[in-house]
Short mmCIF file of C-alpha atoms in Angstrom, two decimals:
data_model
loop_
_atom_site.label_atom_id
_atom_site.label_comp_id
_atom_site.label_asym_id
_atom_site.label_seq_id
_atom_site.Cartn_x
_atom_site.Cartn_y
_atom_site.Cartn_z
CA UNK A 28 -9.90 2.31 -26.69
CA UNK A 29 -10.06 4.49 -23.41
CA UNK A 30 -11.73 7.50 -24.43
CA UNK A 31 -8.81 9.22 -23.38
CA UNK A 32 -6.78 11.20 -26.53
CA UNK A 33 -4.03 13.34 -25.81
CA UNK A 34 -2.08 15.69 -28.42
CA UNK A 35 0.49 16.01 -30.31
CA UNK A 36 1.36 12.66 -30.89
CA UNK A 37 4.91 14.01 -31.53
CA UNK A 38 6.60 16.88 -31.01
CA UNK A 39 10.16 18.04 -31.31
CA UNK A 40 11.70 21.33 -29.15
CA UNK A 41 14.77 22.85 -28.54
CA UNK A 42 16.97 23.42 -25.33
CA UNK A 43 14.71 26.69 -22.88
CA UNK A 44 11.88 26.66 -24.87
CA UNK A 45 8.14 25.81 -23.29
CA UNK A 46 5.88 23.55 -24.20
CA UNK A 47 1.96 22.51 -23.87
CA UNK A 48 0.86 18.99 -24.07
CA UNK A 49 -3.15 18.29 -24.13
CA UNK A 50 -5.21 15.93 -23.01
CA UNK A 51 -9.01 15.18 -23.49
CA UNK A 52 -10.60 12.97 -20.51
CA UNK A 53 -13.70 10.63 -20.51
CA UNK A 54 -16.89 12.50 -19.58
CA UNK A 55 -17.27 12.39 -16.27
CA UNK A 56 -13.68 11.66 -14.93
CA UNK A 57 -13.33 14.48 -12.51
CA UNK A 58 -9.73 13.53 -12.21
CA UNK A 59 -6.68 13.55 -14.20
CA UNK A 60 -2.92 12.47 -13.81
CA UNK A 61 -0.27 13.07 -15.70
CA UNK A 62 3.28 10.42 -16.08
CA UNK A 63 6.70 11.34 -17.91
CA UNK A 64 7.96 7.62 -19.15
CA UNK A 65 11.71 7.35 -20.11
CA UNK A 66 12.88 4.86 -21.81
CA UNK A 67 13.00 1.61 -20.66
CA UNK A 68 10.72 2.60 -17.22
CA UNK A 69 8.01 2.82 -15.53
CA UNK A 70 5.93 5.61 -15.38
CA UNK A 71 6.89 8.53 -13.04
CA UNK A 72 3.98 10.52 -11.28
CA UNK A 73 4.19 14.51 -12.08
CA UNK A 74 0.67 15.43 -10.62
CA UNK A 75 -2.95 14.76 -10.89
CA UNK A 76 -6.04 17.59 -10.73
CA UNK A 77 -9.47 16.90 -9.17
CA UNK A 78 -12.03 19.08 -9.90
CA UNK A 79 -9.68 22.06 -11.80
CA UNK A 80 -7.39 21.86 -8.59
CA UNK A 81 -3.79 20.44 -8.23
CA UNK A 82 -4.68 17.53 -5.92
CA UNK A 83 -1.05 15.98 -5.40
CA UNK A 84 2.37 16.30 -6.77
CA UNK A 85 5.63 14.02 -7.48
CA UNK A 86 9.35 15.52 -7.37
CA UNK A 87 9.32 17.51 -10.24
CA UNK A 88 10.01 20.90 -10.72
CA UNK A 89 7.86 24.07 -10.72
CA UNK A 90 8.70 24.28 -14.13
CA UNK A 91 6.56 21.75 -14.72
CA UNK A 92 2.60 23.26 -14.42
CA UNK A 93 -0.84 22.02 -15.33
CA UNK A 94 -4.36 23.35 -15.80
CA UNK A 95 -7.66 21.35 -16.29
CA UNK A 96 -10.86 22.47 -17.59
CA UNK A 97 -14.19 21.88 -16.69
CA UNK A 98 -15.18 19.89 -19.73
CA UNK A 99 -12.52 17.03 -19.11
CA UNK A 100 -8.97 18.52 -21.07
CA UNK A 101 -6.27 19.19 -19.13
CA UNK A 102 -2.66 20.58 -20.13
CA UNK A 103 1.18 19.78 -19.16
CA UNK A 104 3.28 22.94 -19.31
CA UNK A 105 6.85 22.74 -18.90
CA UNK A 106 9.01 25.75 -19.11
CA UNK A 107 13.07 26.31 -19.91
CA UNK A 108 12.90 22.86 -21.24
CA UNK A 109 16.36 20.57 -20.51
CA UNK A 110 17.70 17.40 -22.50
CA UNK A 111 16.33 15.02 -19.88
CA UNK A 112 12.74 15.72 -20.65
CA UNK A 113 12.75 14.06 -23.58
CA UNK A 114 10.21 11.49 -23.03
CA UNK A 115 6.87 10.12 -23.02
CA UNK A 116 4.19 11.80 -21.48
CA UNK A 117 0.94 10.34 -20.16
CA UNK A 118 -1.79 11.48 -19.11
CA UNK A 119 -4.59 8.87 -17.26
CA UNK A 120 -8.53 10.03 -16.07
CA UNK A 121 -10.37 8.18 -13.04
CA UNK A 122 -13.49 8.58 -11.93
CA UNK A 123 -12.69 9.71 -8.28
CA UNK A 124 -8.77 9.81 -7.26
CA UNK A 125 -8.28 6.47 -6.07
CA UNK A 126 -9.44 4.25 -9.28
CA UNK A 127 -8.66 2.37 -12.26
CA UNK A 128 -7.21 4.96 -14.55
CA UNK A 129 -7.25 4.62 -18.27
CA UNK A 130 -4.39 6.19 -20.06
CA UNK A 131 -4.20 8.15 -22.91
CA UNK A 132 -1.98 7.18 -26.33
CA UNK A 133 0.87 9.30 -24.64
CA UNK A 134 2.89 12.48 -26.46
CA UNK A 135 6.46 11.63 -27.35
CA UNK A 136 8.61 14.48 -26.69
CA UNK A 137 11.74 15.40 -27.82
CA UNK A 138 14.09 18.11 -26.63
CA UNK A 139 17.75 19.04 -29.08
CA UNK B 3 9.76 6.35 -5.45
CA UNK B 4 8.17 4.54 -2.62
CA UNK B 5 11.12 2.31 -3.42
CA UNK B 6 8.77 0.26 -5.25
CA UNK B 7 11.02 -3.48 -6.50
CA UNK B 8 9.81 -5.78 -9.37
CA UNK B 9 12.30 -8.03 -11.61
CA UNK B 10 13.55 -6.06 -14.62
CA UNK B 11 13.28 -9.25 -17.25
CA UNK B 12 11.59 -12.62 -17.03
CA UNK B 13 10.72 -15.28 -20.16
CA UNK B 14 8.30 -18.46 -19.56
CA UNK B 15 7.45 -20.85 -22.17
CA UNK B 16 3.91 -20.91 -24.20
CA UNK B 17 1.20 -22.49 -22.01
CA UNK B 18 2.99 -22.10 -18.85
CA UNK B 19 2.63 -19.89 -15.49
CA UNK B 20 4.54 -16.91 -14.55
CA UNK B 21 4.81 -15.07 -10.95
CA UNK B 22 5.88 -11.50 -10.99
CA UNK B 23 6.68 -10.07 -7.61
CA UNK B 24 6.47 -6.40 -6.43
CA UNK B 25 7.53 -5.01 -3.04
CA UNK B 26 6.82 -1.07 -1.93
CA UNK B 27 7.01 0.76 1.31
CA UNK B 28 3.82 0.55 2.78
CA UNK B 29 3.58 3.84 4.71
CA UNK B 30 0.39 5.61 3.44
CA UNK B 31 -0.42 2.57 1.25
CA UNK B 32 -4.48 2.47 -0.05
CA UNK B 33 -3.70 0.07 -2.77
CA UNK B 34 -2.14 -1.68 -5.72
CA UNK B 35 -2.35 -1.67 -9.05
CA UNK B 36 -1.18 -3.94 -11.83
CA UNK B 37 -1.08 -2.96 -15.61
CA UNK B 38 0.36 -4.11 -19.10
CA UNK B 39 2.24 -2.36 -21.67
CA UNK B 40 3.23 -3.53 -24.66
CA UNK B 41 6.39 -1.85 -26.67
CA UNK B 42 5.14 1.43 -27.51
CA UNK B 43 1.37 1.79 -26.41
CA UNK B 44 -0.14 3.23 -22.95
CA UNK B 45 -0.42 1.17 -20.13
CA UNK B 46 -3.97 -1.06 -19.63
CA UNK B 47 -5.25 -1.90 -16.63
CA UNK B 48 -5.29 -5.44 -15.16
CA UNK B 49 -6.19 -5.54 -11.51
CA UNK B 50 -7.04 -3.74 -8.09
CA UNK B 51 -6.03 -4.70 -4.66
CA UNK B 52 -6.92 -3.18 -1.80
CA UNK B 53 -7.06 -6.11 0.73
CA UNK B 54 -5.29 -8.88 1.38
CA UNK B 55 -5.61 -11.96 -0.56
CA UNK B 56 -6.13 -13.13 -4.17
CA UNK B 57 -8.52 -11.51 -6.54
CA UNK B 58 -8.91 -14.00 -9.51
CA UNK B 59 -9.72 -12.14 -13.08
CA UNK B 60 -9.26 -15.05 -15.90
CA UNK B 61 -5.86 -16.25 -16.53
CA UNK B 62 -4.66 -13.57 -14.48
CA UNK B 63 -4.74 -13.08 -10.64
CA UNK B 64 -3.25 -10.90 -8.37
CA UNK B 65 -2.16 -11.36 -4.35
CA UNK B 66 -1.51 -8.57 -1.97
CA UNK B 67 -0.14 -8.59 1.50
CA UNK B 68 -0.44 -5.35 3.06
CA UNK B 69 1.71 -6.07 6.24
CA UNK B 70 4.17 -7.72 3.86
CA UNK B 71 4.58 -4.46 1.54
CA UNK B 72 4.21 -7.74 -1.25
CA UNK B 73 1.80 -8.49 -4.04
CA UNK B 74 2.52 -10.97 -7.30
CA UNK B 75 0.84 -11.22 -10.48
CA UNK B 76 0.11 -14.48 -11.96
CA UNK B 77 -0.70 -15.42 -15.31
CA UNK B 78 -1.69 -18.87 -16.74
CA UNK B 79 -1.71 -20.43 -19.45
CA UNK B 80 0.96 -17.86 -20.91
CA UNK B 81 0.19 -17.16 -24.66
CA UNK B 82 2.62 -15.39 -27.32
CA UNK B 83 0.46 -11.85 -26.59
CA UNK B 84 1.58 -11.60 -22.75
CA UNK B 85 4.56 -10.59 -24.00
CA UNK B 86 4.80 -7.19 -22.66
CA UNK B 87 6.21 -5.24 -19.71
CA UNK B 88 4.02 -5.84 -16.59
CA UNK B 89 3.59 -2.38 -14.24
CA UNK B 90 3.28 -2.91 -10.44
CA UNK B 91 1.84 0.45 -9.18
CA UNK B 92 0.92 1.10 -5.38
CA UNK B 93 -1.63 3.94 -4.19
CA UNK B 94 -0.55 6.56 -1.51
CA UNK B 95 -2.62 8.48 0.27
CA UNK B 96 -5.32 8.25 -1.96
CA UNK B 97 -4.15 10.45 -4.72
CA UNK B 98 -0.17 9.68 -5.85
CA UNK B 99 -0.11 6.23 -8.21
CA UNK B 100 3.90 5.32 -8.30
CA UNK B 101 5.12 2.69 -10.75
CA UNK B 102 7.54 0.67 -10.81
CA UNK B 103 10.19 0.20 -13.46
CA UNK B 104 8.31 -2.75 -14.72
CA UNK B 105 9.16 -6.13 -15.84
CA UNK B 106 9.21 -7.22 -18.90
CA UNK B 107 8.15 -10.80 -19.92
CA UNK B 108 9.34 -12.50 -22.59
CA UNK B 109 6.90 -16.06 -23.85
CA UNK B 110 8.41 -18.11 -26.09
CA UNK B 111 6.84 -20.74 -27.84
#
């Protein structure tokens, strides 16, 4: 166990539509990241948040947003969702941006 | 990214030793990263380099070479459990993990 939960577990969505993905951090990791795992890959890096600001960014998107809180949960948003986002996401707390990160379960996503 | 190479599949035998390589650009390199993942669960962590050398952590160690842009992963004494995909991930600039595609590891008794 991490300490790290993230929710839904599942979740099926159609072609355009927008979607929030949650994640609950371990007390006291300031910083969160957040992964979109295909099939068959590795993880690939969408953007992590220190201290409720973005704090680096991968090549996604705009369409793809995040928020965290000040009591450790963060969200994913992606908007005008496309085929090719079907995936797993991932999100992963450290204590401080540049340590061991402990992942959460992950949110399988689906988009028809 | 960070055109980050590890081999896709490997299988070793019960009791035996396995290397897994990993190469990466090492342009704004801080660090590397190695994690398991079994078939349908998060990633765990394994180990943390930052300088060069071997940092030893029970059956499995892990080597960096910063100049090189190389690190392995070595496990020992391979049991039916390691059977997972293995996750080489380098640091840049203190704030972007990249992984690579992973390799998966097959034991077999």
């Amino acid at each position: 166990e991490t300490g790290v939960t993230q929710s839904p577990t599942h979740l099926i969505k159609t072609r355009g539509q927008q979607v929030t993905l949650r994640c609950s951090s371990q007390s006291g990791h300031n910083t969160v990241s957040w992964y979109q795992q295909a099939l068959g890959q590795g993880p690939q890096f969408i953007f992590q948040y220190y201290r409720e600001e973005e704090n680096g960014r991968g090549n996604f998107p705009p369409r793809f947003s995040g928020l965290q809180f000040p009591n450790y949960s963060s969200e994913l948003n992606v908007n005008a969702l496309e085929l090719d986002d079907s995936a797993l996401y991932l999100c992963a707390s450290t204590r401080g941006a540049a340590n061991e990160q402990f992942f959460g379960p992950g949110t399988r996503l689906t988009v028809l | 990214g960070q055109n980050i190479d590890q081999p896709t599949e490997m299988t070793a035998t019960e009791g035996a030793i396995v290397q897994i390589n990993c190469t990466y650009q090492t342009s704004g390199f801080n660090g590397l990263f190695w994690y398991q993942q079994h078939a349908g669960e998060a990633p765990t962590f394994l180990s943390y380099n930052v300088l060069d050398g071997l940092e030893e952590k029970g059956r499995f160690s892990s080597f960096l070479s910063r100049s090189k842009g190389y690190s392995y992963l070595l496990l020992k004494e391979l049991q039916m459990k390691d059977s997972a995909s293995y996750l080489c991930a380098p640091l840049y600039n203190f704030n972007k993990f990249y992984f690579g595609s992973g390799t998966k590891l097959n034991v077999k008794p």
